[in-house]
PDB file of C-alpha atoms in Angstrom:
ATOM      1  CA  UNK A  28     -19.201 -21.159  -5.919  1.00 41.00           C
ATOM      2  CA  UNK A  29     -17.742 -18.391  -4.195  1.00 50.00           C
ATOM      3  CA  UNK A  30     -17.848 -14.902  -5.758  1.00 56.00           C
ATOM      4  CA  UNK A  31     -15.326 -13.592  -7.426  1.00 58.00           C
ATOM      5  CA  UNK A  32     -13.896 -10.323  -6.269  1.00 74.00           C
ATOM      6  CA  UNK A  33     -11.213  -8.333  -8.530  1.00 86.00           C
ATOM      7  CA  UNK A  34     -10.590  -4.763  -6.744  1.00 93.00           C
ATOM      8  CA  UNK A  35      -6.516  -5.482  -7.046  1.00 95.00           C
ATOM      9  CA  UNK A  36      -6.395  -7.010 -10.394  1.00 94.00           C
ATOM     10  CA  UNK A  37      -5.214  -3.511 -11.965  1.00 95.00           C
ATOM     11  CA  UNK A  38      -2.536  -4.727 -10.233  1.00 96.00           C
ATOM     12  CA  UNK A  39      -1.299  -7.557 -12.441  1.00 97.00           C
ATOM     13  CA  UNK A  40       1.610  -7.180 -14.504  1.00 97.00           C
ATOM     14  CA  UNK A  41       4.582  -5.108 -14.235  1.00 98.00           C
ATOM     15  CA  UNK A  42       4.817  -1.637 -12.990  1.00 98.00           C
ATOM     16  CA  UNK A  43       7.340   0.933 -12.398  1.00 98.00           C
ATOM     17  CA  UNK A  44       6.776   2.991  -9.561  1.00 98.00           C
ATOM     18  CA  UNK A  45       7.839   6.480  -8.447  1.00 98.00           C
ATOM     19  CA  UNK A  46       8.074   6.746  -4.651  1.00 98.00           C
ATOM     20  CA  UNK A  47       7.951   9.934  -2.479  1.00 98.00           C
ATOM     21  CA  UNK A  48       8.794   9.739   1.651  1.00 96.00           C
ATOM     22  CA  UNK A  49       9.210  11.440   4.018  1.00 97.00           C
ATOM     23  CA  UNK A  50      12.703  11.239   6.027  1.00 95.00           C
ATOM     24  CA  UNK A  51      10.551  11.520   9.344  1.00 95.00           C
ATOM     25  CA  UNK A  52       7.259   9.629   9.067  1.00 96.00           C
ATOM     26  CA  UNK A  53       5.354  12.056  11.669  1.00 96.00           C
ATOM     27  CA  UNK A  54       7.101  14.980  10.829  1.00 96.00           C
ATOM     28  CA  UNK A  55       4.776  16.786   8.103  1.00 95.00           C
ATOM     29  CA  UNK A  56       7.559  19.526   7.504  1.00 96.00           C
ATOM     30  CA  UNK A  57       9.876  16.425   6.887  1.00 97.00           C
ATOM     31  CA  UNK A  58      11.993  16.684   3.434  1.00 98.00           C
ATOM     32  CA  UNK A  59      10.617  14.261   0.965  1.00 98.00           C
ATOM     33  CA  UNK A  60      13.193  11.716  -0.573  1.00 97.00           C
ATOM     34  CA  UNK A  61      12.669  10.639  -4.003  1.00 98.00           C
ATOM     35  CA  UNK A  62      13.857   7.193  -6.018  1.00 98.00           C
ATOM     36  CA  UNK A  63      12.523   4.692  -8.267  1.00 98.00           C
ATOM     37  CA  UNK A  64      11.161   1.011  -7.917  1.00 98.00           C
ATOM     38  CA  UNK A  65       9.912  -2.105  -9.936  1.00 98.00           C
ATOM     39  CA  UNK A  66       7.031  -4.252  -8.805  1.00 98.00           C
ATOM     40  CA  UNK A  67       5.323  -7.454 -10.136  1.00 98.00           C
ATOM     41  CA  UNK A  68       1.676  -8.066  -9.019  1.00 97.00           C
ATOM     42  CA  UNK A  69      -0.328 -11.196  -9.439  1.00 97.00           C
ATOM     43  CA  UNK A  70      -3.802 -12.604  -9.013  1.00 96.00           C
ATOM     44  CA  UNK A  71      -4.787 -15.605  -6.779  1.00 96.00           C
ATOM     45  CA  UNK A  72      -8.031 -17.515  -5.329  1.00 94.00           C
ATOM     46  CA  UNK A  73      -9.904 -16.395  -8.073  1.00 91.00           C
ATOM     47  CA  UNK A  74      -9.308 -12.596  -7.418  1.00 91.00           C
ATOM     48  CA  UNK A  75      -9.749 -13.282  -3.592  1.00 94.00           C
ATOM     49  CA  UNK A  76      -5.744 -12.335  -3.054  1.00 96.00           C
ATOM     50  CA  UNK A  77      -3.168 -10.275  -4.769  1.00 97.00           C
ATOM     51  CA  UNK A  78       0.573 -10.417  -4.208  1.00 97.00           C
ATOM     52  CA  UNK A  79       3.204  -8.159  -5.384  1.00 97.00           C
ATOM     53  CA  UNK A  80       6.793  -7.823  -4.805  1.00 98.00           C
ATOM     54  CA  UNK A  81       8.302  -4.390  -4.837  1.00 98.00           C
ATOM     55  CA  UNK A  82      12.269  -3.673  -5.650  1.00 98.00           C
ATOM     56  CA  UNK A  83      13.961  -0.700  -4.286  1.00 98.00           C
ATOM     57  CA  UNK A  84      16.938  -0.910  -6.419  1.00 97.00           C
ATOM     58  CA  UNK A  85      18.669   2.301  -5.030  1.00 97.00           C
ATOM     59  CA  UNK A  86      17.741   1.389  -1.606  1.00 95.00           C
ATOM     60  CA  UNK A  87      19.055  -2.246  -1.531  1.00 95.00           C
ATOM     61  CA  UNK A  88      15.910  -3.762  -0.400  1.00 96.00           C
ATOM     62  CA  UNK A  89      12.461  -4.985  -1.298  1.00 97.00           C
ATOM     63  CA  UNK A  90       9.309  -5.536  -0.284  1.00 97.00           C
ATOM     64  CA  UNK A  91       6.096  -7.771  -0.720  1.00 97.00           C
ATOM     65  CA  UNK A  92       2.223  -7.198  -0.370  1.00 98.00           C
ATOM     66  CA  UNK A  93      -0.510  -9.841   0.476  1.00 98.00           C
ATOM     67  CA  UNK A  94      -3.918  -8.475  -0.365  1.00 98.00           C
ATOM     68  CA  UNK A  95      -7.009 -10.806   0.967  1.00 97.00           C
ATOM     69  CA  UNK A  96     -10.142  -9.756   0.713  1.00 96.00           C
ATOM     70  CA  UNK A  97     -13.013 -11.435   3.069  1.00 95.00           C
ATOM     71  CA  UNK A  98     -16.424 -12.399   2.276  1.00 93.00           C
ATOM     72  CA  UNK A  99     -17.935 -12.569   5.327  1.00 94.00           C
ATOM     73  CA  UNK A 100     -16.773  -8.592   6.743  1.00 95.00           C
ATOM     74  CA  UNK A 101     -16.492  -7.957   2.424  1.00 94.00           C
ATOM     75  CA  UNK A 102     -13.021  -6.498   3.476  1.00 96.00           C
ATOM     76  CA  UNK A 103      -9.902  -6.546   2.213  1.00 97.00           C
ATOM     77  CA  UNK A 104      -7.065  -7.435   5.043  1.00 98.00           C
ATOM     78  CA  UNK A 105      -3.330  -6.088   3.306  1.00 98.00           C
ATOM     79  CA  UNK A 106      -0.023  -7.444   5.252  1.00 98.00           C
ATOM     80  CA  UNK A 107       3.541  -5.754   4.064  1.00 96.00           C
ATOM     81  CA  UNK A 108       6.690  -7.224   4.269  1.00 96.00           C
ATOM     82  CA  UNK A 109       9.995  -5.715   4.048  1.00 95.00           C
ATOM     83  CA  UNK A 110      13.159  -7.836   3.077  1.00 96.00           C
ATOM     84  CA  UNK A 111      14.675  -5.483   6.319  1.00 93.00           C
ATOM     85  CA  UNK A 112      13.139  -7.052   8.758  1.00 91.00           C
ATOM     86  CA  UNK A 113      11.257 -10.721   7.314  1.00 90.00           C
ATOM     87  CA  UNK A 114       7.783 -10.238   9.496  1.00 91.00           C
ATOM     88  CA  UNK A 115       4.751  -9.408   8.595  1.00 93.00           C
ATOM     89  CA  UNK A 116       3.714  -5.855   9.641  1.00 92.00           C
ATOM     90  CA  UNK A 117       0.331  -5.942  11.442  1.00 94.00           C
ATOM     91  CA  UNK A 118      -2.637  -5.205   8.762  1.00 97.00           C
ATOM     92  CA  UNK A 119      -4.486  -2.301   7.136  1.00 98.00           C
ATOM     93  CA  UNK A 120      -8.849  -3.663   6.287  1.00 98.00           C
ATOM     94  CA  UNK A 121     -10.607  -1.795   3.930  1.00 98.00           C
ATOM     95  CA  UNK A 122     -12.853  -1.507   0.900  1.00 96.00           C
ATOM     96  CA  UNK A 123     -12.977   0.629  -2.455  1.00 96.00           C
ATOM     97  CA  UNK A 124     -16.059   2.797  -3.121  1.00 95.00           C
ATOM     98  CA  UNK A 125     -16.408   4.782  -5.985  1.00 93.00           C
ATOM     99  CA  UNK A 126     -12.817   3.968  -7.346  1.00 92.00           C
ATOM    100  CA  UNK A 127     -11.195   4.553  -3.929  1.00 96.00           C
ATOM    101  CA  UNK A 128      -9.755   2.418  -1.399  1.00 97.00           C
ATOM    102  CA  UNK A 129      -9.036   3.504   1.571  1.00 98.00           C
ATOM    103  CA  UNK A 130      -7.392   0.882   4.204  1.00 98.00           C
ATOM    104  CA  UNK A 131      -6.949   1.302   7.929  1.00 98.00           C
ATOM    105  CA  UNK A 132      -4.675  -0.355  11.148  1.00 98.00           C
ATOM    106  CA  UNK A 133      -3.060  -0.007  14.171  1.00 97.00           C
ATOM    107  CA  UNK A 134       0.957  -0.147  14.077  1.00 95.00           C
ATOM    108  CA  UNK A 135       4.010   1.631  15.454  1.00 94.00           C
ATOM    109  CA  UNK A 136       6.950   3.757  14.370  1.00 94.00           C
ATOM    110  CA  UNK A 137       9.403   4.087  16.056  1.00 93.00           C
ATOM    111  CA  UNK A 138       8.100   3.319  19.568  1.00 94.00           C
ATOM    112  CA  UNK A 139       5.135   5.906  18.611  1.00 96.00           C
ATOM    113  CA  UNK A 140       1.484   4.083  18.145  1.00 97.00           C
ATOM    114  CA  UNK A 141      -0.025   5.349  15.166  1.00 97.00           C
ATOM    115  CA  UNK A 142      -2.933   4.953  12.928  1.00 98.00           C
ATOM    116  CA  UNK A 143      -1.974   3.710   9.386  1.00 98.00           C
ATOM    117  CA  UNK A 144      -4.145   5.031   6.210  1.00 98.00           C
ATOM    118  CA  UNK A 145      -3.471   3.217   2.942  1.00 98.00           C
ATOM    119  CA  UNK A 146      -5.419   4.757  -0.186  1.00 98.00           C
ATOM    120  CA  UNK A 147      -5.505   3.598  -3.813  1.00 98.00           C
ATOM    121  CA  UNK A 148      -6.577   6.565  -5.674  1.00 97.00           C
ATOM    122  CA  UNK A 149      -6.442   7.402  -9.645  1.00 97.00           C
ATOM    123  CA  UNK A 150      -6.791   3.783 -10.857  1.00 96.00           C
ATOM    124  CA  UNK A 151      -6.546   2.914 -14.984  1.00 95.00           C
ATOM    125  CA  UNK A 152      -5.292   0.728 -17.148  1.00 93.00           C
ATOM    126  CA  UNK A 153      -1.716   2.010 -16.909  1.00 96.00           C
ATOM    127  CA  UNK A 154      -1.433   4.366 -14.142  1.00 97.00           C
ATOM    128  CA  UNK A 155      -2.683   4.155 -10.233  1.00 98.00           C
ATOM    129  CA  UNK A 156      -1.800   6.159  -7.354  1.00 98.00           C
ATOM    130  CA  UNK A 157      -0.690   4.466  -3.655  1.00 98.00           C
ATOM    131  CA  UNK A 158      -0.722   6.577  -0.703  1.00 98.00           C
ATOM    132  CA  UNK A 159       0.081   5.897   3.227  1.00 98.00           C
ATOM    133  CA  UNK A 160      -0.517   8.655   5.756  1.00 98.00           C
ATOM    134  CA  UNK A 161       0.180   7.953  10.284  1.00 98.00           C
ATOM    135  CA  UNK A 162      -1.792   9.642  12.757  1.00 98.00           C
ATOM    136  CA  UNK A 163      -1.009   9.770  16.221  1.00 98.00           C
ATOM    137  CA  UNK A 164      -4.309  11.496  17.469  1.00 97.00           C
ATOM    138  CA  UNK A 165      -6.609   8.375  16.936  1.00 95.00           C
ATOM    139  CA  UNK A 166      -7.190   9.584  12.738  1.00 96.00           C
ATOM    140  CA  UNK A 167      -7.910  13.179  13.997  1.00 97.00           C
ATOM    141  CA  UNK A 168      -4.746  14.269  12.108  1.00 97.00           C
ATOM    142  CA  UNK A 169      -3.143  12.978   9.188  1.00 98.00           C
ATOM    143  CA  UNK A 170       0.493  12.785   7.652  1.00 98.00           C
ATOM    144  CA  UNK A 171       1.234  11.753   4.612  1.00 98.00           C
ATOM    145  CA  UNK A 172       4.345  10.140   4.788  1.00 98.00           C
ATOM    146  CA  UNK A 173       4.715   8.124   1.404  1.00 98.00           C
ATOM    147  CA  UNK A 174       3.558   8.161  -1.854  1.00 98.00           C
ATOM    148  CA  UNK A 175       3.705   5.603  -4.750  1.00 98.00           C
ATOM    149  CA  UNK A 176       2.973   6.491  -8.477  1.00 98.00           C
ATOM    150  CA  UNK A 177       2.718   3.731 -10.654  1.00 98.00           C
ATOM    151  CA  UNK A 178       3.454   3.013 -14.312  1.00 98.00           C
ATOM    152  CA  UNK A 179       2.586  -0.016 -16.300  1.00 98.00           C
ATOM    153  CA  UNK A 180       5.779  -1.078 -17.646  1.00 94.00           C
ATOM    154  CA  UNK A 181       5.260  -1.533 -21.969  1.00 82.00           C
ATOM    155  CA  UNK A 182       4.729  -5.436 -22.719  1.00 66.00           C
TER     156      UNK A 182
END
């Protein structure tokens, strides 16, 4: 039987979420843009994968989150999706330790190579904290270029 893993299942359920970015995603002295979303997380392969899709309701579009977490490297591997362009944007692997997780990749923004960071911080019942930073020095350097805080919406 394969073991069961459950690192994203504070994730189940609904949530509302309020998002911070940054107009400029490598700019740190960007202004930040605030505005609200709704996501809906679920559990699959025995806690081996998480999904959630993510509503921007003031932004007209949404966004979805595959979460799969490998036995072999015992890493999680999480793909995001944005209704604005339907592909997959290349992953961020990671693990939590200690009540953090902290998920790294390769990608681009606009024409720029950058490092991604993803961290999960500040996880409970109701309330977790989602956090993605680009570097363009190879991780030297770090900005934070969007935050999510996140609710659990009342039953």
């Amino acid at each position: 039987m394969a073991l069961e893993i459950n690192d994203f299942d504070f994730l189940v359920g609904c949530w509302d979420v309020a998002n911070r970015f940054r107009a400029d995603f490598l700019d740190p002295e960007s202004p930040w843009e605030e505005f609200p979303a709704v996501t809906r997380g679920s559990r699959h392969f025995g806690g081996n994968a998480n999904f959630d899709e993510i509503e921007f309701p003031t932004k007209g579009f949404a966004g979805l989150t595959l979460r799969l977490y490998d036995p072999v490297r015992e890493e999680w591997s999480l793909y995001w999706s944005s209704s604005r362009t339907g592909t997959l944007f290349p992953p961020v692997t990671g693990r939590w330790t200690d009540g953090r997780g902290e998920f790294y990749g390769n990608d681009t923004y606009e024409g720029t190579p950058v490092r991604a960071r993803f961290v999960w911080s500040g996880v409970t019942a109701d309330s977790a904290r989602w956090e993605q930073a680009f570097s363009t020095d190879g991780g030297e350097t770090w900005v934070t270029n969007w935050t999510m805080d996140f609710s659990r919406r009342s039953a």
